[in-house]
């Protein structure tokens, strides 16, 4: 099947974190972490971050209302896993304000990695995936889609952090 823009209505989507259930996240008492500390914290909390994924903390690349973004998708094309890469890495852009809270760091990175690791696994079995299918997986407001399940996983990480302090 080919992607013919003349026969499709254009839909667009982004891989972006939006609807956490564990808000508000507690601020760090000692101020924001560095980018390297944030990624190391996420790894220590058990979040799998493959070596081909890089996190960049910058506000200018993250859409309003989102915490992070890793790609932009349109419904009129098919995607390969290689389309996620820029210069041999998948770049995840995260709002700098996330660095002000360990809970936010863990939640946002866990969410993005849940989505990306699940998409990577899908692409291991499929050469291409239609953009509209990816959009449906990562858009907010769809119960039990990949995006929603990613927040469930992220929220579990935050709850575990909170329990270590209070349980």
C-alpha atoms as an extended CHARMM CRD file, in Angstrom:
* protein
*
       167  EXT
         1         1  UNK       CA              0.0000000000        0.0000000000        0.0000000000  PROA      1               0.0000000000
         2         2  UNK       CA              1.3000000000        3.4520000000       -0.8370000000  PROA      2               0.0000000000
         3         3  UNK       CA              0.5790000000        6.7180000000        0.8430000000  PROA      3               0.0000000000
         4         4  UNK       CA             -1.3600000000        8.8390000000       -1.6130000000  PROA      4               0.0000000000
         5         5  UNK       CA             -2.0340000000       12.3140000000       -0.1990000000  PROA      5               0.0000000000
         6         6  UNK       CA             -4.8230000000       12.8910000000       -2.7200000000  PROA      6               0.0000000000
         7         7  UNK       CA             -6.9120000000       10.0700000000       -1.2250000000  PROA      7               0.0000000000
         8         8  UNK       CA             -6.2730000000       10.7140000000        2.4620000000  PROA      8               0.0000000000
         9         9  UNK       CA             -7.3730000000       13.3380000000        4.9070000000  PROA      9               0.0000000000
        10        10  UNK       CA             -4.2790000000       14.6770000000        6.6180000000  PROA      10              0.0000000000
        11        11  UNK       CA             -3.9610000000       14.0010000000       10.3180000000  PROA      11              0.0000000000
        12        12  UNK       CA             -0.9570000000       14.9570000000       12.3670000000  PROA      12              0.0000000000
        13        13  UNK       CA              0.3760000000       13.8570000000       15.6940000000  PROA      13              0.0000000000
        14        14  UNK       CA              3.4510000000       14.0330000000       17.8440000000  PROA      14              0.0000000000
        15        15  UNK       CA              5.0620000000       11.6290000000       20.2330000000  PROA      15              0.0000000000
        16        16  UNK       CA              4.7390000000       13.8200000000       23.2890000000  PROA      16              0.0000000000
        17        17  UNK       CA              4.1270000000       13.3870000000       26.9910000000  PROA      17              0.0000000000
        18        18  UNK       CA              0.9930000000       15.0730000000       28.3340000000  PROA      18              0.0000000000
        19        19  UNK       CA             -1.4070000000       13.5140000000       30.8490000000  PROA      19              0.0000000000
        20        20  UNK       CA              0.3090000000       12.3790000000       34.0950000000  PROA      20              0.0000000000
        21        21  UNK       CA             -1.9380000000       11.3330000000       36.9650000000  PROA      21              0.0000000000
        22        22  UNK       CA              0.6100000000       11.8520000000       39.7640000000  PROA      22              0.0000000000
        23        23  UNK       CA              0.6650000000       15.6510000000       39.5390000000  PROA      23              0.0000000000
        24        24  UNK       CA              1.7250000000       17.7390000000       41.2990000000  PROA      24              0.0000000000
        25        25  UNK       CA              5.3210000000       16.5470000000       41.3090000000  PROA      25              0.0000000000
        26        26  UNK       CA              7.4070000000       17.4780000000       44.3280000000  PROA      26              0.0000000000
        27        27  UNK       CA             10.1590000000       20.0250000000       43.6340000000  PROA      27              0.0000000000
        28        28  UNK       CA             13.7490000000       19.1810000000       44.4930000000  PROA      28              0.0000000000
        29        29  UNK       CA             14.9100000000       20.8010000000       47.7140000000  PROA      29              0.0000000000
        30        30  UNK       CA             18.3890000000       21.3790000000       46.2790000000  PROA      30              0.0000000000
        31        31  UNK       CA             17.2560000000       22.9170000000       42.9920000000  PROA      31              0.0000000000
        32        32  UNK       CA             17.2780000000       21.5150000000       39.4630000000  PROA      32              0.0000000000
        33        33  UNK       CA             19.4070000000       18.5800000000       38.4020000000  PROA      33              0.0000000000
        34        34  UNK       CA             21.8050000000       18.6460000000       35.4820000000  PROA      34              0.0000000000
        35        35  UNK       CA             20.8270000000       16.8520000000       32.2880000000  PROA      35              0.0000000000
        36        36  UNK       CA             23.3380000000       14.0660000000       32.9770000000  PROA      36              0.0000000000
        37        37  UNK       CA             22.0390000000       13.6530000000       36.5380000000  PROA      37              0.0000000000
        38        38  UNK       CA             18.4640000000       13.4190000000       35.2340000000  PROA      38              0.0000000000
        39        39  UNK       CA             19.2490000000       10.5960000000       32.8170000000  PROA      39              0.0000000000
        40        40  UNK       CA             21.3080000000        8.7780000000       35.4590000000  PROA      40              0.0000000000
        41        41  UNK       CA             18.4510000000        9.1240000000       37.9770000000  PROA      41              0.0000000000
        42        42  UNK       CA             16.0090000000        7.6010000000       35.4930000000  PROA      42              0.0000000000
        43        43  UNK       CA             18.3580000000        4.6870000000       34.8320000000  PROA      43              0.0000000000
        44        44  UNK       CA             18.8430000000        4.1050000000       38.5690000000  PROA      44              0.0000000000
        45        45  UNK       CA             15.0480000000        3.9600000000       38.9210000000  PROA      45              0.0000000000
        46        46  UNK       CA             14.9900000000        1.0590000000       36.4410000000  PROA      46              0.0000000000
        47        47  UNK       CA             13.9940000000        2.9200000000       33.2860000000  PROA      47              0.0000000000
        48        48  UNK       CA             15.5350000000        1.2980000000       30.2170000000  PROA      48              0.0000000000
        49        49  UNK       CA             17.2280000000        3.9200000000       28.0530000000  PROA      49              0.0000000000
        50        50  UNK       CA             19.0640000000        2.3600000000       25.1080000000  PROA      50              0.0000000000
        51        51  UNK       CA             22.3350000000        3.9580000000       24.0240000000  PROA      51              0.0000000000
        52        52  UNK       CA             20.7850000000        5.2580000000       20.8000000000  PROA      52              0.0000000000
        53        53  UNK       CA             18.3940000000        7.5650000000       22.6910000000  PROA      53              0.0000000000
        54        54  UNK       CA             19.5080000000       11.0380000000       23.7690000000  PROA      54              0.0000000000
        55        55  UNK       CA             17.6190000000       13.4380000000       26.0160000000  PROA      55              0.0000000000
        56        56  UNK       CA             17.9370000000       17.1800000000       25.4320000000  PROA      56              0.0000000000
        57        57  UNK       CA             16.4030000000       19.6030000000       27.9000000000  PROA      57              0.0000000000
        58        58  UNK       CA             15.2480000000       22.6380000000       25.9150000000  PROA      58              0.0000000000
        59        59  UNK       CA             11.9460000000       24.4140000000       25.8250000000  PROA      59              0.0000000000
        60        60  UNK       CA             12.0180000000       25.7190000000       22.2530000000  PROA      60              0.0000000000
        61        61  UNK       CA             11.4190000000       22.2980000000       20.6750000000  PROA      61              0.0000000000
        62        62  UNK       CA              8.5940000000       21.1180000000       22.9640000000  PROA      62              0.0000000000
        63        63  UNK       CA              5.0090000000       21.9770000000       22.0090000000  PROA      63              0.0000000000
        64        64  UNK       CA              2.9350000000       24.0280000000       24.4130000000  PROA      64              0.0000000000
        65        65  UNK       CA              1.1340000000       21.7900000000       26.9080000000  PROA      65              0.0000000000
        66        66  UNK       CA              3.6160000000       18.9290000000       26.5160000000  PROA      66              0.0000000000
        67        67  UNK       CA              6.5430000000       17.8680000000       28.7020000000  PROA      67              0.0000000000
        68        68  UNK       CA              8.5580000000       16.2140000000       25.9530000000  PROA      68              0.0000000000
        69        69  UNK       CA              8.5670000000       15.3210000000       22.2650000000  PROA      69              0.0000000000
        70        70  UNK       CA             10.4720000000       12.8110000000       20.1550000000  PROA      70              0.0000000000
        71        71  UNK       CA              8.8510000000       12.9360000000       16.7310000000  PROA      71              0.0000000000
        72        72  UNK       CA              6.1570000000       14.4610000000       14.5580000000  PROA      72              0.0000000000
        73        73  UNK       CA              3.8870000000       12.1440000000       12.5640000000  PROA      73              0.0000000000
        74        74  UNK       CA              1.5070000000       12.6940000000        9.6600000000  PROA      74              0.0000000000
        75        75  UNK       CA             -1.2220000000       10.3240000000        8.5430000000  PROA      75              0.0000000000
        76        76  UNK       CA             -0.3020000000       10.4300000000        4.8530000000  PROA      76              0.0000000000
        77        77  UNK       CA              2.9700000000        8.5340000000        5.1100000000  PROA      77              0.0000000000
        78        78  UNK       CA              4.3630000000        5.3100000000        6.4060000000  PROA      78              0.0000000000
        79        79  UNK       CA              7.2120000000        5.2740000000        8.8990000000  PROA      79              0.0000000000
        80        80  UNK       CA             10.2460000000        3.0760000000        9.3270000000  PROA      80              0.0000000000
        81        81  UNK       CA             12.0950000000        2.8330000000       12.6100000000  PROA      81              0.0000000000
        82        82  UNK       CA             15.0030000000        4.6200000000       10.9100000000  PROA      82              0.0000000000
        83        83  UNK       CA             12.7320000000        7.6700000000       10.4690000000  PROA      83              0.0000000000
        84        84  UNK       CA             12.9510000000        8.2470000000       14.2200000000  PROA      84              0.0000000000
        85        85  UNK       CA             16.7090000000        8.8730000000       14.0240000000  PROA      85              0.0000000000
        86        86  UNK       CA             18.6690000000       12.0670000000       13.5240000000  PROA      86              0.0000000000
        87        87  UNK       CA             22.4370000000       11.6160000000       13.3140000000  PROA      87              0.0000000000
        88        88  UNK       CA             22.3800000000        8.0340000000       14.6060000000  PROA      88              0.0000000000
        89        89  UNK       CA             20.2430000000        8.8640000000       17.6590000000  PROA      89              0.0000000000
        90        90  UNK       CA             16.6420000000        9.3180000000       18.5900000000  PROA      90              0.0000000000
        91        91  UNK       CA             16.4990000000       12.7350000000       20.1920000000  PROA      91              0.0000000000
        92        92  UNK       CA             13.9380000000       13.3300000000       22.9160000000  PROA      92              0.0000000000
        93        93  UNK       CA             13.4270000000       16.9880000000       23.7350000000  PROA      93              0.0000000000
        94        94  UNK       CA             12.2090000000       17.6770000000       27.2830000000  PROA      94              0.0000000000
        95        95  UNK       CA             11.1110000000       20.8990000000       28.9840000000  PROA      95              0.0000000000
        96        96  UNK       CA             13.8390000000       22.3120000000       31.2040000000  PROA      96              0.0000000000
        97        97  UNK       CA             11.3540000000       22.7190000000       34.0800000000  PROA      97              0.0000000000
        98        98  UNK       CA             11.2980000000       18.9130000000       34.3790000000  PROA      98              0.0000000000
        99        99  UNK       CA             14.8270000000       19.1470000000       35.8430000000  PROA      99              0.0000000000
       100       100  UNK       CA             13.3720000000       20.8960000000       38.9190000000  PROA      100             0.0000000000
       101       101  UNK       CA             11.7220000000       17.7110000000       40.2300000000  PROA      101             0.0000000000
       102       102  UNK       CA             13.0340000000       14.1620000000       40.5530000000  PROA      102             0.0000000000
       103       103  UNK       CA              9.4400000000       12.9480000000       40.2620000000  PROA      103             0.0000000000
       104       104  UNK       CA              8.9940000000       14.8900000000       37.0250000000  PROA      104             0.0000000000
       105       105  UNK       CA             12.2960000000       13.5810000000       35.6570000000  PROA      105             0.0000000000
       106       106  UNK       CA             11.3650000000        9.9860000000       36.3720000000  PROA      106             0.0000000000
       107       107  UNK       CA              7.7750000000       10.3720000000       35.1470000000  PROA      107             0.0000000000
       108       108  UNK       CA              8.5810000000       12.1100000000       31.8660000000  PROA      108             0.0000000000
       109       109  UNK       CA             11.5630000000        9.9360000000       30.9590000000  PROA      109             0.0000000000
       110       110  UNK       CA              9.6650000000        6.7710000000       31.9480000000  PROA      110             0.0000000000
       111       111  UNK       CA              6.7300000000        7.8410000000       29.7880000000  PROA      111             0.0000000000
       112       112  UNK       CA              8.8310000000        8.6120000000       26.7240000000  PROA      112             0.0000000000
       113       113  UNK       CA             10.8640000000        5.4330000000       27.0820000000  PROA      113             0.0000000000
       114       114  UNK       CA              7.7720000000        3.2830000000       27.4970000000  PROA      114             0.0000000000
       115       115  UNK       CA              6.4300000000        4.6380000000       24.2080000000  PROA      115             0.0000000000
       116       116  UNK       CA              9.7360000000        4.4440000000       22.3410000000  PROA      116             0.0000000000
       117       117  UNK       CA             10.6240000000        0.9690000000       23.6030000000  PROA      117             0.0000000000
       118       118  UNK       CA              7.1530000000       -0.3020000000       22.6340000000  PROA      118             0.0000000000
       119       119  UNK       CA              7.3910000000        1.2960000000       19.1850000000  PROA      119             0.0000000000
       120       120  UNK       CA             10.8680000000       -0.1920000000       18.6980000000  PROA      120             0.0000000000
       121       121  UNK       CA              9.4300000000       -3.6270000000       19.4560000000  PROA      121             0.0000000000
       122       122  UNK       CA              6.5970000000       -3.1120000000       16.9430000000  PROA      122             0.0000000000
       123       123  UNK       CA              9.0740000000       -2.1320000000       14.2530000000  PROA      123             0.0000000000
       124       124  UNK       CA             11.0400000000       -5.3180000000       14.9080000000  PROA      124             0.0000000000
       125       125  UNK       CA              8.0230000000       -7.1670000000       13.4720000000  PROA      125             0.0000000000
       126       126  UNK       CA              6.8980000000       -4.6500000000       10.8540000000  PROA      126             0.0000000000
       127       127  UNK       CA              9.0140000000       -2.8690000000        8.2730000000  PROA      127             0.0000000000
       128       128  UNK       CA              6.6990000000        0.1400000000        8.1380000000  PROA      128             0.0000000000
       129       129  UNK       CA              3.7400000000        1.4670000000       10.1200000000  PROA      129             0.0000000000
       130       130  UNK       CA              1.2000000000        3.9530000000        8.7510000000  PROA      130             0.0000000000
       131       131  UNK       CA              1.4220000000        7.3780000000       10.3660000000  PROA      131             0.0000000000
       132       132  UNK       CA             -2.2420000000        7.3210000000       11.3250000000  PROA      132             0.0000000000
       133       133  UNK       CA             -1.6520000000        4.1270000000       13.3050000000  PROA      133             0.0000000000
       134       134  UNK       CA              1.2410000000        5.6950000000       15.2080000000  PROA      134             0.0000000000
       135       135  UNK       CA             -0.8190000000        8.8480000000       15.8050000000  PROA      135             0.0000000000
       136       136  UNK       CA             -3.6220000000        6.7420000000       17.2840000000  PROA      136             0.0000000000
       137       137  UNK       CA             -1.1190000000        5.0060000000       19.5580000000  PROA      137             0.0000000000
       138       138  UNK       CA              0.4750000000        8.1550000000       20.9790000000  PROA      138             0.0000000000
       139       139  UNK       CA             -2.3250000000       10.7140000000       21.0800000000  PROA      139             0.0000000000
       140       140  UNK       CA             -3.7220000000       11.7430000000       24.4580000000  PROA      140             0.0000000000
       141       141  UNK       CA             -7.2870000000       11.0810000000       25.4800000000  PROA      141             0.0000000000
       142       142  UNK       CA             -7.5570000000        7.5310000000       24.1390000000  PROA      142             0.0000000000
       143       143  UNK       CA             -8.0420000000        5.0780000000       26.9900000000  PROA      143             0.0000000000
       144       144  UNK       CA             -5.5930000000        2.1580000000       27.0020000000  PROA      144             0.0000000000
       145       145  UNK       CA             -3.6180000000        3.2870000000       23.9400000000  PROA      145             0.0000000000
       146       146  UNK       CA              0.1790000000        3.3190000000       24.1140000000  PROA      146             0.0000000000
       147       147  UNK       CA              0.2580000000        6.9080000000       25.3850000000  PROA      147             0.0000000000
       148       148  UNK       CA             -2.1690000000        6.1250000000       28.2100000000  PROA      148             0.0000000000
       149       149  UNK       CA             -0.3130000000        2.9390000000       29.1920000000  PROA      149             0.0000000000
       150       150  UNK       CA              2.9540000000        4.8950000000       29.1630000000  PROA      150             0.0000000000
       151       151  UNK       CA              1.4960000000        7.2760000000       31.7710000000  PROA      151             0.0000000000
       152       152  UNK       CA              0.3460000000        4.3030000000       33.8350000000  PROA      152             0.0000000000
       153       153  UNK       CA              3.9320000000        2.9950000000       33.8470000000  PROA      153             0.0000000000
       154       154  UNK       CA              5.3660000000        6.4460000000       34.5940000000  PROA      154             0.0000000000
       155       155  UNK       CA              2.9160000000        6.9690000000       37.4370000000  PROA      155             0.0000000000
       156       156  UNK       CA              3.9680000000        3.6330000000       38.9670000000  PROA      156             0.0000000000
       157       157  UNK       CA              7.5810000000        4.8380000000       39.0400000000  PROA      157             0.0000000000
       158       158  UNK       CA              6.5320000000        8.0450000000       40.8150000000  PROA      158             0.0000000000
       159       159  UNK       CA              4.3470000000        6.1660000000       43.2960000000  PROA      159             0.0000000000
       160       160  UNK       CA              7.2810000000        3.8590000000       44.0940000000  PROA      160             0.0000000000
       161       161  UNK       CA              9.4810000000        6.9050000000       44.7560000000  PROA      161             0.0000000000
       162       162  UNK       CA              6.8510000000        8.3850000000       47.0510000000  PROA      162             0.0000000000
       163       163  UNK       CA              6.3760000000        5.0990000000       48.8750000000  PROA      163             0.0000000000
       164       164  UNK       CA             10.1130000000        4.8710000000       49.5930000000  PROA      164             0.0000000000
       165       165  UNK       CA              9.7980000000        8.1630000000       51.4470000000  PROA      165             0.0000000000
       166       166  UNK       CA              6.5060000000        7.5000000000       53.2900000000  PROA      166             0.0000000000
       167       167  UNK       CA              5.7860000000        3.7450000000       53.4190000000  PROA      167             0.0000000000
